[in-house]
PDB file of C-alpha atoms and ligand atoms in Angstrom:
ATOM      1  CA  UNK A 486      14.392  -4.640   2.303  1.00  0.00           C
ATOM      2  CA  UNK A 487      13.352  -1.942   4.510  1.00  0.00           C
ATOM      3  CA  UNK A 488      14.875  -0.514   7.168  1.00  0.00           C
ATOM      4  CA  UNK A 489      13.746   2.465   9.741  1.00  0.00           C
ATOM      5  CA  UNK A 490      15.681   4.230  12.436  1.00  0.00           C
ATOM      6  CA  UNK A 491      14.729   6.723  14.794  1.00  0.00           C
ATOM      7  CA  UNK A 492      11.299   7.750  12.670  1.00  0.00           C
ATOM      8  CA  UNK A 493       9.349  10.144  14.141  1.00  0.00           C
ATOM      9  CA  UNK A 494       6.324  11.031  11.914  1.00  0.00           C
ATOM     10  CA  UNK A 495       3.320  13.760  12.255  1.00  0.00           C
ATOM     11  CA  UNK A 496       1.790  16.675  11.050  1.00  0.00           C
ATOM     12  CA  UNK A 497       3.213  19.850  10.446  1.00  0.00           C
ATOM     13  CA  UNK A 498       5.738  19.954  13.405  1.00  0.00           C
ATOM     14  CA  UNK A 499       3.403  17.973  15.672  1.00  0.00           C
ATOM     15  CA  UNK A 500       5.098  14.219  16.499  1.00  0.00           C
ATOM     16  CA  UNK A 501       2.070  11.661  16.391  1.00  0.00           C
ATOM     17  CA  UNK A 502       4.352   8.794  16.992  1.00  0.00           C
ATOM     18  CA  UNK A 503       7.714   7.366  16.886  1.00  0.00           C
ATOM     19  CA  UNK A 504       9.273   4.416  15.278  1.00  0.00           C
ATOM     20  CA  UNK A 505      12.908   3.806  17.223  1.00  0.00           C
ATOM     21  CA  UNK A 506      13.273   0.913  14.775  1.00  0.00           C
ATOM     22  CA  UNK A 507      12.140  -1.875  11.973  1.00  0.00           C
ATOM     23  CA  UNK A 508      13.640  -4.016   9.525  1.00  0.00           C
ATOM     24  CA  UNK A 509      11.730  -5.637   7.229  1.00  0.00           C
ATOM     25  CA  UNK A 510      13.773  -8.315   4.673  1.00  0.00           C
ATOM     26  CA  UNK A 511      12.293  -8.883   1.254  1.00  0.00           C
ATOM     27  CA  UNK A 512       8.825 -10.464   1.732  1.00  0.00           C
ATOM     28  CA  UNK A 513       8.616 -10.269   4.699  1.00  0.00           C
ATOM     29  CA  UNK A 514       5.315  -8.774   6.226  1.00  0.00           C
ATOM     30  CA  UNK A 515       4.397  -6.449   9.093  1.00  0.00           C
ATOM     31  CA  UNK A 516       0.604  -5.671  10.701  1.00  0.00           C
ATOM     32  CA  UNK A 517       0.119  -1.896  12.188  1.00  0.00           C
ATOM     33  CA  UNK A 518      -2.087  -2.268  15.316  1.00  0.00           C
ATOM     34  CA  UNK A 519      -3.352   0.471  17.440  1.00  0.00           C
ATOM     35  CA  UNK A 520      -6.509   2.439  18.281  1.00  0.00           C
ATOM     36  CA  UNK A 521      -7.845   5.246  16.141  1.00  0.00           C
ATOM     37  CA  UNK A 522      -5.748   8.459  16.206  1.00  0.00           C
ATOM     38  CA  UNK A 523      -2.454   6.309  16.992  1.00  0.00           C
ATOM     39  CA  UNK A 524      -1.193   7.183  13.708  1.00  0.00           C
ATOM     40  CA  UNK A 525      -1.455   4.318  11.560  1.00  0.00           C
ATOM     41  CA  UNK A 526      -2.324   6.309   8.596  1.00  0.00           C
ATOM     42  CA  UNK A 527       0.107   8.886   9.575  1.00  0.00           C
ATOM     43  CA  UNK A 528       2.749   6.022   9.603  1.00  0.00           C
ATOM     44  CA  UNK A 529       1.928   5.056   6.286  1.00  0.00           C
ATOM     45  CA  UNK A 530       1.696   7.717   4.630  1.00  0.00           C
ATOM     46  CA  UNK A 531       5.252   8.537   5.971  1.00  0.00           C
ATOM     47  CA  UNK A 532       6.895   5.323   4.362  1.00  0.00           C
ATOM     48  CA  UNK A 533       4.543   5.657   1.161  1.00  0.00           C
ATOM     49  CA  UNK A 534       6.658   8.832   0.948  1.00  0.00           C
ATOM     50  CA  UNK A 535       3.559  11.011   0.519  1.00  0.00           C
ATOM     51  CA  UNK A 536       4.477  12.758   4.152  1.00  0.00           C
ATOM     52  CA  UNK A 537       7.991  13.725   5.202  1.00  0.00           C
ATOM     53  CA  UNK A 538       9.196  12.408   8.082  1.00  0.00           C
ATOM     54  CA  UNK A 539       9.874  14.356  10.859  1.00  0.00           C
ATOM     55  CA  UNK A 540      12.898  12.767  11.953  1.00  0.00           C
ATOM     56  CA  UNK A 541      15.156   9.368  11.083  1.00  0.00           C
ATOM     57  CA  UNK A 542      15.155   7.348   8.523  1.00  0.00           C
ATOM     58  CA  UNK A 543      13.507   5.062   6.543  1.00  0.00           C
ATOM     59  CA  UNK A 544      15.611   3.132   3.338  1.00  0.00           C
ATOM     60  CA  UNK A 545      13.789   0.940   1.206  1.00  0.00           C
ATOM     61  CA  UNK A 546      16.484  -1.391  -0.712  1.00  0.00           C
ATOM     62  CA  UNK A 547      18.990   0.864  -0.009  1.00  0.00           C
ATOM     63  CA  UNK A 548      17.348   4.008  -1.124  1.00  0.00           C
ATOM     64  CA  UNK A 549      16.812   6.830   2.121  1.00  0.00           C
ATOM     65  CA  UNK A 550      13.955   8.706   1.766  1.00  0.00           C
ATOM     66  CA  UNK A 551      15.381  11.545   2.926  1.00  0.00           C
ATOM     67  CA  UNK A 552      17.596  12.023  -0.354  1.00  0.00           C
ATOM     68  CA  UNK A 553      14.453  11.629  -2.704  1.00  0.00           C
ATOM     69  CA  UNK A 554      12.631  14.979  -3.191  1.00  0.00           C
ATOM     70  CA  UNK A 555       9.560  15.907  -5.432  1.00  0.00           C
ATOM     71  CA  UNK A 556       9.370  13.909  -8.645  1.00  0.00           C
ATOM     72  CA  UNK A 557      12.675  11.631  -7.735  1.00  0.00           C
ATOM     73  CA  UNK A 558      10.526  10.351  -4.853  1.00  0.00           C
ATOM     74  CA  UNK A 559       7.114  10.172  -7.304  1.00  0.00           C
ATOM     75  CA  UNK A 560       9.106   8.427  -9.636  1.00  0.00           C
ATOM     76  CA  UNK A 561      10.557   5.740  -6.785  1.00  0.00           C
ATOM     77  CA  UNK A 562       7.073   5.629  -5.472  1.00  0.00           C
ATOM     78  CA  UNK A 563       6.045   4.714  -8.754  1.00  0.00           C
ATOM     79  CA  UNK A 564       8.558   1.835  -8.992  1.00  0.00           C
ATOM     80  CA  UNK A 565       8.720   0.719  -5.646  1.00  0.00           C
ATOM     81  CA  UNK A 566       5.486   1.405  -3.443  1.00  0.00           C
ATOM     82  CA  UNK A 567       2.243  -0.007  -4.138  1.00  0.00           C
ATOM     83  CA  UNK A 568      -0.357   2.245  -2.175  1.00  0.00           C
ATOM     84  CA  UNK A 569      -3.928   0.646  -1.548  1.00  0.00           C
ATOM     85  CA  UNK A 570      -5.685   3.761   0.267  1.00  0.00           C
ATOM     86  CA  UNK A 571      -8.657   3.460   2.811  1.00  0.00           C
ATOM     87  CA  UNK A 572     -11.018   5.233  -0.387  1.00  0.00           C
ATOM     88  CA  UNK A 573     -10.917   4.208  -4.028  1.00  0.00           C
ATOM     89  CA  UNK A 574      -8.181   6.672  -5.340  1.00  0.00           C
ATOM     90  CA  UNK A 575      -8.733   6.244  -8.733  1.00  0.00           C
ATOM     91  CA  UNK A 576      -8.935   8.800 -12.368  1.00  0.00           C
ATOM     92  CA  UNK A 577     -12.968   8.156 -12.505  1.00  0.00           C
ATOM     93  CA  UNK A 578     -12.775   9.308 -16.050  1.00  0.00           C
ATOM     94  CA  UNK A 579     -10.527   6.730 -17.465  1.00  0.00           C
ATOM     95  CA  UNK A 580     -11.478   2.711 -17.373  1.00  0.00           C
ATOM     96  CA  UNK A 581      -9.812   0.249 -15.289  1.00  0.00           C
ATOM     97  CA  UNK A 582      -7.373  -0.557 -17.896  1.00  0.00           C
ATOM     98  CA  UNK A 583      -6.647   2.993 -18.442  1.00  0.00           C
ATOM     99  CA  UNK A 584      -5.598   3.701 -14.783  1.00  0.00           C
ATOM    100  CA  UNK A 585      -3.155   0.672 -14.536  1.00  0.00           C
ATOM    101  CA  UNK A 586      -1.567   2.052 -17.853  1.00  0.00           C
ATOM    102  CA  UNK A 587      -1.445   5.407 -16.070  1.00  0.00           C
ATOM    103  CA  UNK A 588       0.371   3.918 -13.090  1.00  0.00           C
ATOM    104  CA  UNK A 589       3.067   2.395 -15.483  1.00  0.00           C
ATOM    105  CA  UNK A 590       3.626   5.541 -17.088  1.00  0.00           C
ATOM    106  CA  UNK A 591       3.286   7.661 -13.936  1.00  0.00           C
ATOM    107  CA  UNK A 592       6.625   5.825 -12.928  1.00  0.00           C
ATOM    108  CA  UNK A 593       8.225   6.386 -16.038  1.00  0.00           C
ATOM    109  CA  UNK A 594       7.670   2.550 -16.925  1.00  0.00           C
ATOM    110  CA  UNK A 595       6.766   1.243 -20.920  1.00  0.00           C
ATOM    111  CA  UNK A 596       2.807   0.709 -20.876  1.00  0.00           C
ATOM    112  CA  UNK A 597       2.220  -2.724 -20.936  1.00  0.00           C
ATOM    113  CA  UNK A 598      -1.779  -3.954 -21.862  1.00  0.00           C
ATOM    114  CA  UNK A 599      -1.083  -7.447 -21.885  1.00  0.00           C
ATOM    115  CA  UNK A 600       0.647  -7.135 -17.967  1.00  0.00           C
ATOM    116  CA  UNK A 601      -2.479  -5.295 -17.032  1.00  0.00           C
ATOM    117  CA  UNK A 602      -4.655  -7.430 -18.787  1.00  0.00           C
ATOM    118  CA  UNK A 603      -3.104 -10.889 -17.012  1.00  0.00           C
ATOM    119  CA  UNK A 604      -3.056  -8.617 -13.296  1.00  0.00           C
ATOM    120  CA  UNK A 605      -6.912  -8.333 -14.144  1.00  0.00           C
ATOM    121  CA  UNK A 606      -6.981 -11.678 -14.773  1.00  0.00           C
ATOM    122  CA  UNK A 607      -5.455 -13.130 -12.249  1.00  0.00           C
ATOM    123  CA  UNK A 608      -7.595 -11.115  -9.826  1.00  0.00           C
ATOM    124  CA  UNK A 609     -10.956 -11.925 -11.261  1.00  0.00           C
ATOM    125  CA  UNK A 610     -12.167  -8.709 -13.007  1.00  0.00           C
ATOM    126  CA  UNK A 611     -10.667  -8.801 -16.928  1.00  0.00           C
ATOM    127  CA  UNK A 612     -14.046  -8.582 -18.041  1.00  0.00           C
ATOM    128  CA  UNK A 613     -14.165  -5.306 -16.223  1.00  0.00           C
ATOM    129  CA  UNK A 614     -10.858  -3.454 -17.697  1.00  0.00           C
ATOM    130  CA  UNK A 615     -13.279  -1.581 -20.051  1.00  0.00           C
ATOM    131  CA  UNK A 616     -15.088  -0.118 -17.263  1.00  0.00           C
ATOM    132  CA  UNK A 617     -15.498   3.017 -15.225  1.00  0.00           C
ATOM    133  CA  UNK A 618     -14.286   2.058 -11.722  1.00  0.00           C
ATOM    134  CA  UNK A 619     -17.085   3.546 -10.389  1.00  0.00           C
ATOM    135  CA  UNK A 620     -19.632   1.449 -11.724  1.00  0.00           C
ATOM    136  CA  UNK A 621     -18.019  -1.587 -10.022  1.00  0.00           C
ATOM    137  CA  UNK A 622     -19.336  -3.129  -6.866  1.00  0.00           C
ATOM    138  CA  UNK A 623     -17.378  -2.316  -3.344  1.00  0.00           C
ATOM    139  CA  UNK A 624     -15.222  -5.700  -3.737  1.00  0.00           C
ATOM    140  CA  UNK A 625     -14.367  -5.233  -7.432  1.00  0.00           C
ATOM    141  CA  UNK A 626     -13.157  -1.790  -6.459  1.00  0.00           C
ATOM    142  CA  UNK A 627     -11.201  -3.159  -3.562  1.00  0.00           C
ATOM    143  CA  UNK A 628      -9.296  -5.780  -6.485  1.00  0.00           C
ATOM    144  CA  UNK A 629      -8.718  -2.858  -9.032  1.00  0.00           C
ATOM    145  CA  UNK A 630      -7.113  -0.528  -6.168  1.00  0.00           C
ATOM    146  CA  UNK A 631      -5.125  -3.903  -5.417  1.00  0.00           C
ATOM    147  CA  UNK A 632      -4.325  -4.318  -9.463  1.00  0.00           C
ATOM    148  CA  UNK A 633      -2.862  -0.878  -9.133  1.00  0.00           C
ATOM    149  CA  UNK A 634      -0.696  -1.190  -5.823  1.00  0.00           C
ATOM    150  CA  UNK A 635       0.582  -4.533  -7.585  1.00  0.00           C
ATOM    151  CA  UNK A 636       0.953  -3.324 -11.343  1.00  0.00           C
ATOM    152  CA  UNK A 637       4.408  -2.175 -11.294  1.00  0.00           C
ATOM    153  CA  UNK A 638       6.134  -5.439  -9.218  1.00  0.00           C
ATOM    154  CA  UNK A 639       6.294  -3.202  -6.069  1.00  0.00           C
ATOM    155  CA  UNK A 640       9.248  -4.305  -3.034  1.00  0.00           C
ATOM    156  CA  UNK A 641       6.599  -2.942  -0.451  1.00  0.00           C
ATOM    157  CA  UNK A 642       2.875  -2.778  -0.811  1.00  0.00           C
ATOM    158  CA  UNK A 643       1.094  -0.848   1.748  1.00  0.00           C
ATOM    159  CA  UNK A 644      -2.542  -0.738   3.078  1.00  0.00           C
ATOM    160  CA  UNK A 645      -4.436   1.644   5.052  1.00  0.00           C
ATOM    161  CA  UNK A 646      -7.576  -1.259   5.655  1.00  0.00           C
ATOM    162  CA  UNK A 647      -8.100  -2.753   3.328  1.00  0.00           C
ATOM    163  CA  UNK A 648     -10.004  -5.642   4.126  1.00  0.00           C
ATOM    164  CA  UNK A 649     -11.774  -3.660   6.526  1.00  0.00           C
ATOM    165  CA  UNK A 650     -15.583  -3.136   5.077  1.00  0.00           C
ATOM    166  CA  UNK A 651     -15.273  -6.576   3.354  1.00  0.00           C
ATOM    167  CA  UNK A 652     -17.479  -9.397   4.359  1.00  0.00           C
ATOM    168  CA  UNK A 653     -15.798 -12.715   5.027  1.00  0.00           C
ATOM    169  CA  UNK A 654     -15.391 -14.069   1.970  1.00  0.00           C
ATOM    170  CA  UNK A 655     -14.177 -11.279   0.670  1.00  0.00           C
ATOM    171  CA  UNK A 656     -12.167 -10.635   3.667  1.00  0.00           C
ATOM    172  CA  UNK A 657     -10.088 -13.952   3.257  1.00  0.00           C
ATOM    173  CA  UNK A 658     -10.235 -13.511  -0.797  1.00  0.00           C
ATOM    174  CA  UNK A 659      -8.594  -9.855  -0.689  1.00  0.00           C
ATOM    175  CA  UNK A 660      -5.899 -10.946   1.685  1.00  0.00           C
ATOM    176  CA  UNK A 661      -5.018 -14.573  -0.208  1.00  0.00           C
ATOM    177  CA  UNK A 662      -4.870 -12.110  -3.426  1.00  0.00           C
ATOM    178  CA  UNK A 663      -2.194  -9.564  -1.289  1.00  0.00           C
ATOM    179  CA  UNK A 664      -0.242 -12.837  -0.226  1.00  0.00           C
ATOM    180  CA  UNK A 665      -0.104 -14.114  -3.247  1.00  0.00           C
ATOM    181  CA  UNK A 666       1.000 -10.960  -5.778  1.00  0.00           C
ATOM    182  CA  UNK A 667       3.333  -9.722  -2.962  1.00  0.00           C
ATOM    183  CA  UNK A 668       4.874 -13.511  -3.239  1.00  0.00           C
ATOM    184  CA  UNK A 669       4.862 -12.856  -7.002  1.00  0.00           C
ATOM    185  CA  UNK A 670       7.486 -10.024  -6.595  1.00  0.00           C
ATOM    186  CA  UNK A 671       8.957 -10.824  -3.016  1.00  0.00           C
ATOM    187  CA  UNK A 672       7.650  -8.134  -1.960  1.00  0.00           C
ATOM    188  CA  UNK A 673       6.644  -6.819   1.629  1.00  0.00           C
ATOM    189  CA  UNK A 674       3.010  -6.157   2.670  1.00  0.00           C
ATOM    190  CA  UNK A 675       2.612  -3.405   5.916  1.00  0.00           C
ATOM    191  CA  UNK A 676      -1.211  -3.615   6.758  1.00  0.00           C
ATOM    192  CA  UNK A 677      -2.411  -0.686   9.012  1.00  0.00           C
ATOM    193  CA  UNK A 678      -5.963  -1.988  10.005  1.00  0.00           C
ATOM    194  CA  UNK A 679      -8.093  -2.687  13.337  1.00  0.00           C
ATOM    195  CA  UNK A 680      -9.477  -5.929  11.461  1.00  0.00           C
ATOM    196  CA  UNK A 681      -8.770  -8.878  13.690  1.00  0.00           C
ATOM    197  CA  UNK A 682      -9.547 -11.478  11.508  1.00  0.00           C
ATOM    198  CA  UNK A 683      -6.841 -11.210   9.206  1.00  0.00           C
ATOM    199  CA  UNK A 684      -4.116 -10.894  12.115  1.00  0.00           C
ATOM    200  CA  UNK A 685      -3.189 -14.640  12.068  1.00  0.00           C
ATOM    201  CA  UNK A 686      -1.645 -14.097   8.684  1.00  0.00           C
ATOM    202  CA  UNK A 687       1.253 -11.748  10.046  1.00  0.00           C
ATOM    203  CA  UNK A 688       4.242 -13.132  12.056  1.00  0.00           C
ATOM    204  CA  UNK A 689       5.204  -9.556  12.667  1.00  0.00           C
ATOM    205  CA  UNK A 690       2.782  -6.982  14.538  1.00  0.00           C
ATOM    206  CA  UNK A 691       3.160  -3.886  15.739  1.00  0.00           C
ATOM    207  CA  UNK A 692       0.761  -1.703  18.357  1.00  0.00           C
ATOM    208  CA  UNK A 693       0.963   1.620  18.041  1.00  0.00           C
ATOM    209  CA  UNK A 694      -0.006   3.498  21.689  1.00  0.00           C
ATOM    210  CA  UNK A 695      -2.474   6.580  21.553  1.00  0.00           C
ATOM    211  CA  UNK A 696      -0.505   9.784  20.715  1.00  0.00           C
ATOM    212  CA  UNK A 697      -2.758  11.324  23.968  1.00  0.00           C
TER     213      UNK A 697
HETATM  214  N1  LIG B 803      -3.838  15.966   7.643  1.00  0.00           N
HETATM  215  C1  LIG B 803      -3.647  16.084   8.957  1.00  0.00           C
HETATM  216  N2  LIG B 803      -3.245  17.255   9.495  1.00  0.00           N
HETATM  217  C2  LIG B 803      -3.030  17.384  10.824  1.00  0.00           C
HETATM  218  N3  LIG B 803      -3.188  16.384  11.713  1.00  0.00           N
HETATM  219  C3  LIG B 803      -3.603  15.191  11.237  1.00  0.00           C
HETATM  220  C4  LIG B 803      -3.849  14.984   9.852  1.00  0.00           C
HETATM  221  N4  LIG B 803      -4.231  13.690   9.679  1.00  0.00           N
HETATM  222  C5  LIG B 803      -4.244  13.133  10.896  1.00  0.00           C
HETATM  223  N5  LIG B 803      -3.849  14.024  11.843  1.00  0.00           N
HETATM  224  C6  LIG B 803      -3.724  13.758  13.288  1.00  0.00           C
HETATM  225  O1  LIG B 803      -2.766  12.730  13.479  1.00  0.00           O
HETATM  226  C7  LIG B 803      -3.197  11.819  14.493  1.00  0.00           C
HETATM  227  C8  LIG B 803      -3.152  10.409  13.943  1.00  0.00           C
HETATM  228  O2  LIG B 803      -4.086  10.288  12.861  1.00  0.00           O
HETATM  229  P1  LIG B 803      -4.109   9.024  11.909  1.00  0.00           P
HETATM  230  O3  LIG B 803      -5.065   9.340  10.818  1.00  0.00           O
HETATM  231  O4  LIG B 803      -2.711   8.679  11.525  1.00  0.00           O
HETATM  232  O5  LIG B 803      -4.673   7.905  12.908  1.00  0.00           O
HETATM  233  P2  LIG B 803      -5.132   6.409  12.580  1.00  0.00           P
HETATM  234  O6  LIG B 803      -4.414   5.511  13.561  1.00  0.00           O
HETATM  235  O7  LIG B 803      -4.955   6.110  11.139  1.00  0.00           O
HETATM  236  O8  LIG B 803      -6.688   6.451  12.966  1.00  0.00           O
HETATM  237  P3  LIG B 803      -7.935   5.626  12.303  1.00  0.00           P
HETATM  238  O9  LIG B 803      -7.831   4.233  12.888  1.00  0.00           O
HETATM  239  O10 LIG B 803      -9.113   6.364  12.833  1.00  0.00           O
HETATM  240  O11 LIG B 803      -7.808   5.667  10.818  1.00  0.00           O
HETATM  241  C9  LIG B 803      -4.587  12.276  14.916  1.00  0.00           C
HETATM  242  O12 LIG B 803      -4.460  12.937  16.164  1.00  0.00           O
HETATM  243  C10 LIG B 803      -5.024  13.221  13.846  1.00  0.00           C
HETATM  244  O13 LIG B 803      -5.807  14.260  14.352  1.00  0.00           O
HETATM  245 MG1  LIG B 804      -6.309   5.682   9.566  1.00  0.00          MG
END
């Protein structure tokens, strides 16, 4: 579950926008709207808890961001936020494998191969998991960065569009694959794109309004 009151997030001091409120109950899903420099990525990075907020609150299952602090909040980020950035955001000298066992350990979870091994699986790419993720093509890339949002059973997964430069195919592929792992672990997607075709899969929407 996640809840936000009063958020104001930004830069520095500077307010780019303001969230008065959202609740979000487990599995449920929310799509950020809203022209470029509106703050989408600002927003997310806010409840990814890579940017303090300026102001409010945000509690994910009961947990306020504003009591976690340096590697308390890595560590819940680890556990509880899967992160699928705009840019492949990956070690480029370990393999696939190798940077979903990194993900498990960054959040102080056992290693577990054979969980890794069946994400790959599922998604498609197990015959890649001894690769570099660099020599993958774009859409491979875009299912290992989703492997590694999803590795750790996340409550929220959030994506700053990432179904964006996808064809399609891969388009609809990408976002049946979020549906389905967030499903897996009841978890809630928040989507920060401008891509209108996958729109009609989110009951809740939100517009952000141009900060100028
Ligand atoms: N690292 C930063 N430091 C200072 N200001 C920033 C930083 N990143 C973004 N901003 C400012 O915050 C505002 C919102 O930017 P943000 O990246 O959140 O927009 P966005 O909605 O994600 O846009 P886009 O659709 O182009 O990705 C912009 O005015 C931008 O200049
Ligand atoms: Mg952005």
């Amino acid at each position: 579950m996640l809840e936000i009151k009063n958020l104001k997030v930004g830069h520095d001091e500077n307010v780019v926008m303001e969230l008065p409120r959202l609740s979000l109950s487990s599995g449920e899903h929310c799509l950020i709207l809203g022209a470029s420099g509106s703050g989408k990525t600002t927003l997310l990075s806010t409840l990814s808890g890579l940017l303090a907020p300026l102001g409010g609150e945000i509690l994910l299952e009961g947990h306020n961001f504003n009591d976690l602090h340096g590697s308390a909040m890595d560590e819940f980020r680890g556990r509880n936020i899967g992160i699928i950035y705009q840019t492949l955001h990956m070690v480029s000298a370990l393999t696939v494998l190798e940077n979903l066992l990194l993900a498990q350990y960054s959040a102080g979870l056992p290693q577990n191969s054979d969980k890794a091994v069946t994400l790959l699986e599922h998604l498609g790419i197990a015959d890649k998991k001894d690769d570099k993720p660099e020599t993958l093509s774009q859409g491979q890339q875009q299912r290992v960065a989703i492997a590694r949002a999803a590795i750790n059973s996340p409550k929220i997964i959030v994506g700053d569009e990432p179904t964006s430069a996808l064809d399609d195919n891969a388009c609809e592929t990408v976002m049946d694959l979020l549906l389905k792992l967030a499903a897996a672990s009841n978890a809630s997607l928040v989507i920060a794109t401008h891509d209108q075709r996958i729109k009609r899969h989110f009951h809740k929407q939100i517009t952000l309004g141009c900060a100028q």
